[in-house]
Amino acid sequence: MTTTVERFETALEDLEVPVRRTTPAAFDETLGRVANEPVVGTPLPFEGVSLPAWVDDEPTPGALESATTGVTAASLGVADYGSVVLPSTPEGSEPVSLFPERHVAVLRERDLVADMPTAIERLGPELRDGGSAVIATGPSATADMGALVKGAHGPKEVRVVLITDAEDADGGEP
């Protein structure tokens, strides 16, 4: 029987989205492997994990425009689809996740859920209280004008960093 983490990783692989598992202690090094500078980000709400100093966490419009990578927290991951839930934040998570060519979603392993009904159940109270979130599945893509084009309405590339407390985090693929 496969675990929720294994299902999530398989769904991401199908979407051509690399995932790296890491511990809080190794987060900075792991992020350095998946981010291309210049990097912008929003503060991460996870205990023991914060953005390194080389990430601009208060980007101006100019910094956002020139950024290659945007780093944001995901509040949930949906294993069946490889989706990440990106909450709206006062720090501007939406533009940071959408404008740079590469988006790195940072997610705690314990915030993975098996399926969309479970995700909606978990999100329901926050959304009913006026919160908002985007459920993102893979890179932005459209075939509106014929051939598939990536990055038309968001990032061309997506990476996921999955934070675990396990000592055997493997780092995954870049």
mmCIF file with all atom_site columns, C-alpha atoms in Angstrom:
data_model
loop_
_atom_site.group_PDB
_atom_site.id
_atom_site.type_symbol
_atom_site.label_atom_id
_atom_site.label_alt_id
_atom_site.label_comp_id
_atom_site.label_asym_id
_atom_site.label_entity_id
_atom_site.label_seq_id
_atom_site.pdbx_PDB_ins_code
_atom_site.Cartn_x
_atom_site.Cartn_y
_atom_site.Cartn_z
_atom_site.occupancy
_atom_site.B_iso_or_equiv
_atom_site.pdbx_formal_charge
_atom_site.auth_seq_id
_atom_site.auth_comp_id
_atom_site.auth_asym_id
_atom_site.auth_atom_id
_atom_site.pdbx_PDB_model_num
ATOM 1   C CA . MET A 1 1   ? 0.000   0.000  0.000   1.00 0.00 ? 1   MET A CA 1
ATOM 2   C CA . THR A 1 2   ? 1.394   3.414  -0.945  1.00 0.00 ? 2   THR A CA 1
ATOM 3   C CA . THR A 1 3   ? 1.548   6.270  1.512   1.00 0.00 ? 3   THR A CA 1
ATOM 4   C CA . THR A 1 4   ? 0.135   9.744  1.000   1.00 0.00 ? 4   THR A CA 1
ATOM 5   C CA . VAL A 1 5   ? 3.680   11.058 0.517   1.00 0.00 ? 5   VAL A CA 1
ATOM 6   C CA . GLU A 1 6   ? 4.425   8.433  -2.142  1.00 0.00 ? 6   GLU A CA 1
ATOM 7   C CA . ARG A 1 7   ? 1.165   9.227  -3.975  1.00 0.00 ? 7   ARG A CA 1
ATOM 8   C CA . PHE A 1 8   ? 1.983   12.952 -3.866  1.00 0.00 ? 8   PHE A CA 1
ATOM 9   C CA . GLU A 1 9   ? 5.491   12.358 -5.220  1.00 0.00 ? 9   GLU A CA 1
ATOM 10  C CA . THR A 1 10  ? 4.137   10.122 -8.002  1.00 0.00 ? 10  THR A CA 1
ATOM 11  C CA . ALA A 1 11  ? 1.534   12.708 -9.008  1.00 0.00 ? 11  ALA A CA 1
ATOM 12  C CA . LEU A 1 12  ? 4.239   15.406 -9.091  1.00 0.00 ? 12  LEU A CA 1
ATOM 13  C CA . GLU A 1 13  ? 6.451   13.171 -11.225 1.00 0.00 ? 13  GLU A CA 1
ATOM 14  C CA . ASP A 1 14  ? 3.579   12.744 -13.688 1.00 0.00 ? 14  ASP A CA 1
ATOM 15  C CA . LEU A 1 15  ? 3.344   16.556 -13.865 1.00 0.00 ? 15  LEU A CA 1
ATOM 16  C CA . GLU A 1 16  ? 7.117   16.839 -14.402 1.00 0.00 ? 16  GLU A CA 1
ATOM 17  C CA . VAL A 1 17  ? 7.425   18.700 -11.093 1.00 0.00 ? 17  VAL A CA 1
ATOM 18  C CA . PRO A 1 18  ? 10.564  17.723 -9.161  1.00 0.00 ? 18  PRO A CA 1
ATOM 19  C CA . VAL A 1 19  ? 10.204  17.329 -5.405  1.00 0.00 ? 19  VAL A CA 1
ATOM 20  C CA . ARG A 1 20  ? 12.918  17.422 -2.771  1.00 0.00 ? 20  ARG A CA 1
ATOM 21  C CA . ARG A 1 21  ? 12.387  16.136 0.723   1.00 0.00 ? 21  ARG A CA 1
ATOM 22  C CA . THR A 1 22  ? 14.395  17.906 3.399   1.00 0.00 ? 22  THR A CA 1
ATOM 23  C CA . THR A 1 23  ? 14.595  18.487 7.116   1.00 0.00 ? 23  THR A CA 1
ATOM 24  C CA . PRO A 1 24  ? 14.270  21.946 8.657   1.00 0.00 ? 24  PRO A CA 1
ATOM 25  C CA . ALA A 1 25  ? 18.029  21.907 9.382   1.00 0.00 ? 25  ALA A CA 1
ATOM 26  C CA . ALA A 1 26  ? 18.870  21.283 5.702   1.00 0.00 ? 26  ALA A CA 1
ATOM 27  C CA . PHE A 1 27  ? 16.231  23.628 4.245   1.00 0.00 ? 27  PHE A CA 1
ATOM 28  C CA . ASP A 1 28  ? 18.594  26.466 3.191   1.00 0.00 ? 28  ASP A CA 1
ATOM 29  C CA . GLU A 1 29  ? 20.882  24.076 1.308   1.00 0.00 ? 29  GLU A CA 1
ATOM 30  C CA . THR A 1 30  ? 17.924  22.342 -0.352  1.00 0.00 ? 30  THR A CA 1
ATOM 31  C CA . LEU A 1 31  ? 16.374  25.640 -1.424  1.00 0.00 ? 31  LEU A CA 1
ATOM 32  C CA . GLY A 1 32  ? 19.732  26.683 -2.868  1.00 0.00 ? 32  GLY A CA 1
ATOM 33  C CA . ARG A 1 33  ? 19.636  23.603 -5.107  1.00 0.00 ? 33  ARG A CA 1
ATOM 34  C CA . VAL A 1 34  ? 16.204  24.346 -6.596  1.00 0.00 ? 34  VAL A CA 1
ATOM 35  C CA . ALA A 1 35  ? 16.190  28.151 -6.800  1.00 0.00 ? 35  ALA A CA 1
ATOM 36  C CA . ASN A 1 36  ? 17.803  30.219 -9.548  1.00 0.00 ? 36  ASN A CA 1
ATOM 37  C CA . GLU A 1 37  ? 18.836  33.737 -8.549  1.00 0.00 ? 37  GLU A CA 1
ATOM 38  C CA . PRO A 1 38  ? 17.530  36.350 -8.274  1.00 0.00 ? 38  PRO A CA 1
ATOM 39  C CA . VAL A 1 39  ? 14.995  34.925 -5.825  1.00 0.00 ? 39  VAL A CA 1
ATOM 40  C CA . VAL A 1 40  ? 11.969  36.558 -4.195  1.00 0.00 ? 40  VAL A CA 1
ATOM 41  C CA . GLY A 1 41  ? 9.796   34.999 -1.526  1.00 0.00 ? 41  GLY A CA 1
ATOM 42  C CA . THR A 1 42  ? 7.240   35.466 1.189   1.00 0.00 ? 42  THR A CA 1
ATOM 43  C CA . PRO A 1 43  ? 7.847   34.582 4.847   1.00 0.00 ? 43  PRO A CA 1
ATOM 44  C CA . LEU A 1 44  ? 7.363   30.896 5.654   1.00 0.00 ? 44  LEU A CA 1
ATOM 45  C CA . PRO A 1 45  ? 4.976   30.091 8.532   1.00 0.00 ? 45  PRO A CA 1
ATOM 46  C CA . PHE A 1 46  ? 6.762   26.880 9.543   1.00 0.00 ? 46  PHE A CA 1
ATOM 47  C CA . GLU A 1 47  ? 8.518   26.481 12.877  1.00 0.00 ? 47  GLU A CA 1
ATOM 48  C CA . GLY A 1 48  ? 12.286  26.209 12.471  1.00 0.00 ? 48  GLY A CA 1
ATOM 49  C CA . VAL A 1 49  ? 12.211  27.138 8.760   1.00 0.00 ? 49  VAL A CA 1
ATOM 50  C CA . SER A 1 50  ? 12.755  30.582 7.278   1.00 0.00 ? 50  SER A CA 1
ATOM 51  C CA . LEU A 1 51  ? 14.000  32.027 4.029   1.00 0.00 ? 51  LEU A CA 1
ATOM 52  C CA . PRO A 1 52  ? 17.768  32.491 3.760   1.00 0.00 ? 52  PRO A CA 1
ATOM 53  C CA . ALA A 1 53  ? 19.169  36.025 3.543   1.00 0.00 ? 53  ALA A CA 1
ATOM 54  C CA . TRP A 1 54  ? 19.736  35.696 -0.243  1.00 0.00 ? 54  TRP A CA 1
ATOM 55  C CA . VAL A 1 55  ? 15.953  35.595 -0.807  1.00 0.00 ? 55  VAL A CA 1
ATOM 56  C CA . ASP A 1 56  ? 14.286  39.028 -1.106  1.00 0.00 ? 56  ASP A CA 1
ATOM 57  C CA . ASP A 1 57  ? 11.246  38.648 1.154   1.00 0.00 ? 57  ASP A CA 1
ATOM 58  C CA . GLU A 1 58  ? 10.042  42.230 0.649   1.00 0.00 ? 58  GLU A CA 1
ATOM 59  C CA . PRO A 1 59  ? 10.226  42.490 -3.142  1.00 0.00 ? 59  PRO A CA 1
ATOM 60  C CA . THR A 1 60  ? 9.479   45.712 -4.960  1.00 0.00 ? 60  THR A CA 1
ATOM 61  C CA . PRO A 1 61  ? 7.660   45.546 -8.297  1.00 0.00 ? 61  PRO A CA 1
ATOM 62  C CA . GLY A 1 62  ? 11.063  45.833 -10.001 1.00 0.00 ? 62  GLY A CA 1
ATOM 63  C CA . ALA A 1 63  ? 12.541  42.969 -7.967  1.00 0.00 ? 63  ALA A CA 1
ATOM 64  C CA . LEU A 1 64  ? 9.490   40.857 -8.728  1.00 0.00 ? 64  LEU A CA 1
ATOM 65  C CA . GLU A 1 65  ? 9.821   41.599 -12.429 1.00 0.00 ? 65  GLU A CA 1
ATOM 66  C CA . SER A 1 66  ? 13.506  40.630 -12.527 1.00 0.00 ? 66  SER A CA 1
ATOM 67  C CA . ALA A 1 67  ? 13.188  37.557 -10.273 1.00 0.00 ? 67  ALA A CA 1
ATOM 68  C CA . THR A 1 68  ? 13.846  34.150 -11.764 1.00 0.00 ? 68  THR A CA 1
ATOM 69  C CA . THR A 1 69  ? 12.444  32.181 -8.797  1.00 0.00 ? 69  THR A CA 1
ATOM 70  C CA . GLY A 1 70  ? 9.567   32.847 -6.396  1.00 0.00 ? 70  GLY A CA 1
ATOM 71  C CA . VAL A 1 71  ? 9.317   30.944 -3.104  1.00 0.00 ? 71  VAL A CA 1
ATOM 72  C CA . THR A 1 72  ? 6.051   30.653 -1.164  1.00 0.00 ? 72  THR A CA 1
ATOM 73  C CA . ALA A 1 73  ? 4.530   28.404 1.459   1.00 0.00 ? 73  ALA A CA 1
ATOM 74  C CA . ALA A 1 74  ? 1.794   25.961 0.574   1.00 0.00 ? 74  ALA A CA 1
ATOM 75  C CA . SER A 1 75  ? -0.780  25.311 3.278   1.00 0.00 ? 75  SER A CA 1
ATOM 76  C CA . LEU A 1 76  ? -1.801  21.911 1.884   1.00 0.00 ? 76  LEU A CA 1
ATOM 77  C CA . GLY A 1 77  ? -0.746  19.367 -0.697  1.00 0.00 ? 77  GLY A CA 1
ATOM 78  C CA . VAL A 1 78  ? -3.279  17.077 -2.409  1.00 0.00 ? 78  VAL A CA 1
ATOM 79  C CA . ALA A 1 79  ? -1.709  13.677 -3.015  1.00 0.00 ? 79  ALA A CA 1
ATOM 80  C CA . ASP A 1 80  ? -4.106  12.425 -5.710  1.00 0.00 ? 80  ASP A CA 1
ATOM 81  C CA . TYR A 1 81  ? -3.363  15.379 -7.993  1.00 0.00 ? 81  TYR A CA 1
ATOM 82  C CA . GLY A 1 82  ? 0.051   16.664 -6.943  1.00 0.00 ? 82  GLY A CA 1
ATOM 83  C CA . SER A 1 83  ? -1.663  19.978 -6.222  1.00 0.00 ? 83  SER A CA 1
ATOM 84  C CA . VAL A 1 84  ? -0.497  22.585 -3.723  1.00 0.00 ? 84  VAL A CA 1
ATOM 85  C CA . VAL A 1 85  ? -2.781  25.036 -1.983  1.00 0.00 ? 85  VAL A CA 1
ATOM 86  C CA . LEU A 1 86  ? -1.326  28.541 -2.002  1.00 0.00 ? 86  LEU A CA 1
ATOM 87  C CA . PRO A 1 87  ? -3.036  30.793 0.530   1.00 0.00 ? 87  PRO A CA 1
ATOM 88  C CA . SER A 1 88  ? -3.449  34.483 -0.115  1.00 0.00 ? 88  SER A CA 1
ATOM 89  C CA . THR A 1 89  ? -1.191  36.420 2.260   1.00 0.00 ? 89  THR A CA 1
ATOM 90  C CA . PRO A 1 90  ? -0.698  40.085 3.133   1.00 0.00 ? 90  PRO A CA 1
ATOM 91  C CA . GLU A 1 91  ? 2.951   39.696 2.046   1.00 0.00 ? 91  GLU A CA 1
ATOM 92  C CA . GLY A 1 92  ? 1.867   39.059 -1.544  1.00 0.00 ? 92  GLY A CA 1
ATOM 93  C CA . SER A 1 93  ? 2.151   35.331 -2.134  1.00 0.00 ? 93  SER A CA 1
ATOM 94  C CA . GLU A 1 94  ? 0.116   35.520 -5.355  1.00 0.00 ? 94  GLU A CA 1
ATOM 95  C CA . PRO A 1 95  ? 2.521   37.654 -7.411  1.00 0.00 ? 95  PRO A CA 1
ATOM 96  C CA . VAL A 1 96  ? 5.556   35.866 -5.934  1.00 0.00 ? 96  VAL A CA 1
ATOM 97  C CA . SER A 1 97  ? 4.136   32.509 -7.033  1.00 0.00 ? 97  SER A CA 1
ATOM 98  C CA . LEU A 1 98  ? 2.955   33.690 -10.462 1.00 0.00 ? 98  LEU A CA 1
ATOM 99  C CA . PHE A 1 99  ? 5.422   36.198 -11.969 1.00 0.00 ? 99  PHE A CA 1
ATOM 100 C CA . PRO A 1 100 ? 8.846   34.476 -11.806 1.00 0.00 ? 100 PRO A CA 1
ATOM 101 C CA . GLU A 1 101 ? 9.543   31.708 -14.339 1.00 0.00 ? 101 GLU A CA 1
ATOM 102 C CA . ARG A 1 102 ? 10.105  29.181 -11.527 1.00 0.00 ? 102 ARG A CA 1
ATOM 103 C CA . HIS A 1 103 ? 7.890   28.748 -8.480  1.00 0.00 ? 103 HIS A CA 1
ATOM 104 C CA . VAL A 1 104 ? 9.120   26.808 -5.459  1.00 0.00 ? 104 VAL A CA 1
ATOM 105 C CA . ALA A 1 105 ? 6.284   25.723 -3.180  1.00 0.00 ? 105 ALA A CA 1
ATOM 106 C CA . VAL A 1 106 ? 7.394   24.854 0.349   1.00 0.00 ? 106 VAL A CA 1
ATOM 107 C CA . LEU A 1 107 ? 5.168   22.371 2.140   1.00 0.00 ? 107 LEU A CA 1
ATOM 108 C CA . ARG A 1 108 ? 5.315   20.364 5.347   1.00 0.00 ? 108 ARG A CA 1
ATOM 109 C CA . GLU A 1 109 ? 4.848   16.628 4.949   1.00 0.00 ? 109 GLU A CA 1
ATOM 110 C CA . ARG A 1 110 ? 2.203   16.693 7.707   1.00 0.00 ? 110 ARG A CA 1
ATOM 111 C CA . ASP A 1 111 ? 0.128   19.078 5.549   1.00 0.00 ? 111 ASP A CA 1
ATOM 112 C CA . LEU A 1 112 ? -0.431  16.496 2.819   1.00 0.00 ? 112 LEU A CA 1
ATOM 113 C CA . VAL A 1 113 ? -3.968  15.186 2.410   1.00 0.00 ? 113 VAL A CA 1
ATOM 114 C CA . ALA A 1 114 ? -5.060  12.231 0.321   1.00 0.00 ? 114 ALA A CA 1
ATOM 115 C CA . ASP A 1 115 ? -7.692  13.807 -1.914  1.00 0.00 ? 115 ASP A CA 1
ATOM 116 C CA . MET A 1 116 ? -9.595  16.918 -2.928  1.00 0.00 ? 116 MET A CA 1
ATOM 117 C CA . PRO A 1 117 ? -12.657 16.304 -0.675  1.00 0.00 ? 117 PRO A CA 1
ATOM 118 C CA . THR A 1 118 ? -10.318 16.215 2.336   1.00 0.00 ? 118 THR A CA 1
ATOM 119 C CA . ALA A 1 119 ? -8.563  19.390 1.167   1.00 0.00 ? 119 ALA A CA 1
ATOM 120 C CA . ILE A 1 120 ? -11.865 21.227 0.735   1.00 0.00 ? 120 ILE A CA 1
ATOM 121 C CA . GLU A 1 121 ? -13.005 20.044 4.165   1.00 0.00 ? 121 GLU A CA 1
ATOM 122 C CA . ARG A 1 122 ? -9.793  21.413 5.717   1.00 0.00 ? 122 ARG A CA 1
ATOM 123 C CA . LEU A 1 123 ? -9.980  24.685 3.763   1.00 0.00 ? 123 LEU A CA 1
ATOM 124 C CA . GLY A 1 124 ? -13.711 25.260 4.294   1.00 0.00 ? 124 GLY A CA 1
ATOM 125 C CA . PRO A 1 125 ? -13.635 27.167 7.595   1.00 0.00 ? 125 PRO A CA 1
ATOM 126 C CA . GLU A 1 126 ? -10.896 29.543 6.419   1.00 0.00 ? 126 GLU A CA 1
ATOM 127 C CA . LEU A 1 127 ? -12.600 30.204 3.102   1.00 0.00 ? 127 LEU A CA 1
ATOM 128 C CA . ARG A 1 128 ? -15.992 30.760 4.742   1.00 0.00 ? 128 ARG A CA 1
ATOM 129 C CA . ASP A 1 129 ? -14.296 33.338 7.012   1.00 0.00 ? 129 ASP A CA 1
ATOM 130 C CA . GLY A 1 130 ? -13.201 35.349 3.958   1.00 0.00 ? 130 GLY A CA 1
ATOM 131 C CA . GLY A 1 131 ? -9.798  33.799 3.264   1.00 0.00 ? 131 GLY A CA 1
ATOM 132 C CA . SER A 1 132 ? -8.757  32.812 -0.228  1.00 0.00 ? 132 SER A CA 1
ATOM 133 C CA . ALA A 1 133 ? -6.370  30.346 -1.785  1.00 0.00 ? 133 ALA A CA 1
ATOM 134 C CA . VAL A 1 134 ? -5.310  29.017 -5.163  1.00 0.00 ? 134 VAL A CA 1
ATOM 135 C CA . ILE A 1 135 ? -5.085  25.301 -5.831  1.00 0.00 ? 135 ILE A CA 1
ATOM 136 C CA . ALA A 1 136 ? -2.167  24.954 -8.241  1.00 0.00 ? 136 ALA A CA 1
ATOM 137 C CA . THR A 1 137 ? -1.368  21.783 -10.142 1.00 0.00 ? 137 THR A CA 1
ATOM 138 C CA . GLY A 1 138 ? 1.908   21.859 -12.060 1.00 0.00 ? 138 GLY A CA 1
ATOM 139 C CA . PRO A 1 139 ? 3.306   24.627 -14.241 1.00 0.00 ? 139 PRO A CA 1
ATOM 140 C CA . SER A 1 140 ? 1.022   27.117 -15.939 1.00 0.00 ? 140 SER A CA 1
ATOM 141 C CA . ALA A 1 141 ? -0.010  25.847 -19.355 1.00 0.00 ? 141 ALA A CA 1
ATOM 142 C CA . THR A 1 142 ? -2.547  26.623 -22.064 1.00 0.00 ? 142 THR A CA 1
ATOM 143 C CA . ALA A 1 143 ? -3.425  25.291 -25.479 1.00 0.00 ? 143 ALA A CA 1
ATOM 144 C CA . ASP A 1 144 ? -5.944  28.051 -26.222 1.00 0.00 ? 144 ASP A CA 1
ATOM 145 C CA . MET A 1 145 ? -4.162  29.066 -29.413 1.00 0.00 ? 145 MET A CA 1
ATOM 146 C CA . GLY A 1 146 ? -3.126  25.597 -30.631 1.00 0.00 ? 146 GLY A CA 1
ATOM 147 C CA . ALA A 1 147 ? 0.109   24.074 -29.345 1.00 0.00 ? 147 ALA A CA 1
ATOM 148 C CA . LEU A 1 148 ? 0.667   23.700 -25.601 1.00 0.00 ? 148 LEU A CA 1
ATOM 149 C CA . VAL A 1 149 ? 2.459   26.739 -24.173 1.00 0.00 ? 149 VAL A CA 1
ATOM 150 C CA . LYS A 1 150 ? 3.934   26.673 -20.656 1.00 0.00 ? 150 LYS A CA 1
ATOM 151 C CA . GLY A 1 151 ? 4.152   29.808 -18.562 1.00 0.00 ? 151 GLY A CA 1
ATOM 152 C CA . ALA A 1 152 ? 1.359   31.719 -20.284 1.00 0.00 ? 152 ALA A CA 1
ATOM 153 C CA . HIS A 1 153 ? -0.492  32.577 -17.067 1.00 0.00 ? 153 HIS A CA 1
ATOM 154 C CA . GLY A 1 154 ? 2.078   31.772 -14.400 1.00 0.00 ? 154 GLY A CA 1
ATOM 155 C CA . PRO A 1 155 ? 5.361   29.960 -13.844 1.00 0.00 ? 155 PRO A CA 1
ATOM 156 C CA . LYS A 1 156 ? 6.911   27.789 -16.549 1.00 0.00 ? 156 LYS A CA 1
ATOM 157 C CA . GLU A 1 157 ? 8.506   25.566 -13.928 1.00 0.00 ? 157 GLU A CA 1
ATOM 158 C CA . VAL A 1 158 ? 7.416   24.378 -10.499 1.00 0.00 ? 158 VAL A CA 1
ATOM 159 C CA . ARG A 1 159 ? 9.447   22.711 -7.774  1.00 0.00 ? 159 ARG A CA 1
ATOM 160 C CA . VAL A 1 160 ? 8.199   21.427 -4.428  1.00 0.00 ? 160 VAL A CA 1
ATOM 161 C CA . VAL A 1 161 ? 10.272  21.317 -1.257  1.00 0.00 ? 161 VAL A CA 1
ATOM 162 C CA . LEU A 1 162 ? 8.677   18.912 1.206   1.00 0.00 ? 162 LEU A CA 1
ATOM 163 C CA . ILE A 1 163 ? 9.740   19.476 4.808   1.00 0.00 ? 163 ILE A CA 1
ATOM 164 C CA . THR A 1 164 ? 9.858   16.367 6.930   1.00 0.00 ? 164 THR A CA 1
ATOM 165 C CA . ASP A 1 165 ? 11.046  15.622 10.442  1.00 0.00 ? 165 ASP A CA 1
ATOM 166 C CA . ALA A 1 166 ? 12.471  12.293 9.260   1.00 0.00 ? 166 ALA A CA 1
ATOM 167 C CA . GLU A 1 167 ? 16.223  11.879 9.326   1.00 0.00 ? 167 GLU A CA 1
ATOM 168 C CA . ASP A 1 168 ? 16.194  10.081 5.953   1.00 0.00 ? 168 ASP A CA 1
ATOM 169 C CA . ALA A 1 169 ? 15.110  13.015 3.751   1.00 0.00 ? 169 ALA A CA 1
ATOM 170 C CA . ASP A 1 170 ? 16.835  12.354 0.451   1.00 0.00 ? 170 ASP A CA 1
ATOM 171 C CA . GLY A 1 171 ? 16.898  15.710 -1.307  1.00 0.00 ? 171 GLY A CA 1
ATOM 172 C CA . GLY A 1 172 ? 15.195  14.358 -4.457  1.00 0.00 ? 172 GLY A CA 1
ATOM 173 C CA . GLU A 1 173 ? 15.924  15.742 -7.911  1.00 0.00 ? 173 GLU A CA 1
ATOM 174 C CA . PRO A 1 174 ? 16.811  19.387 -8.703  1.00 0.00 ? 174 PRO A CA 1
#
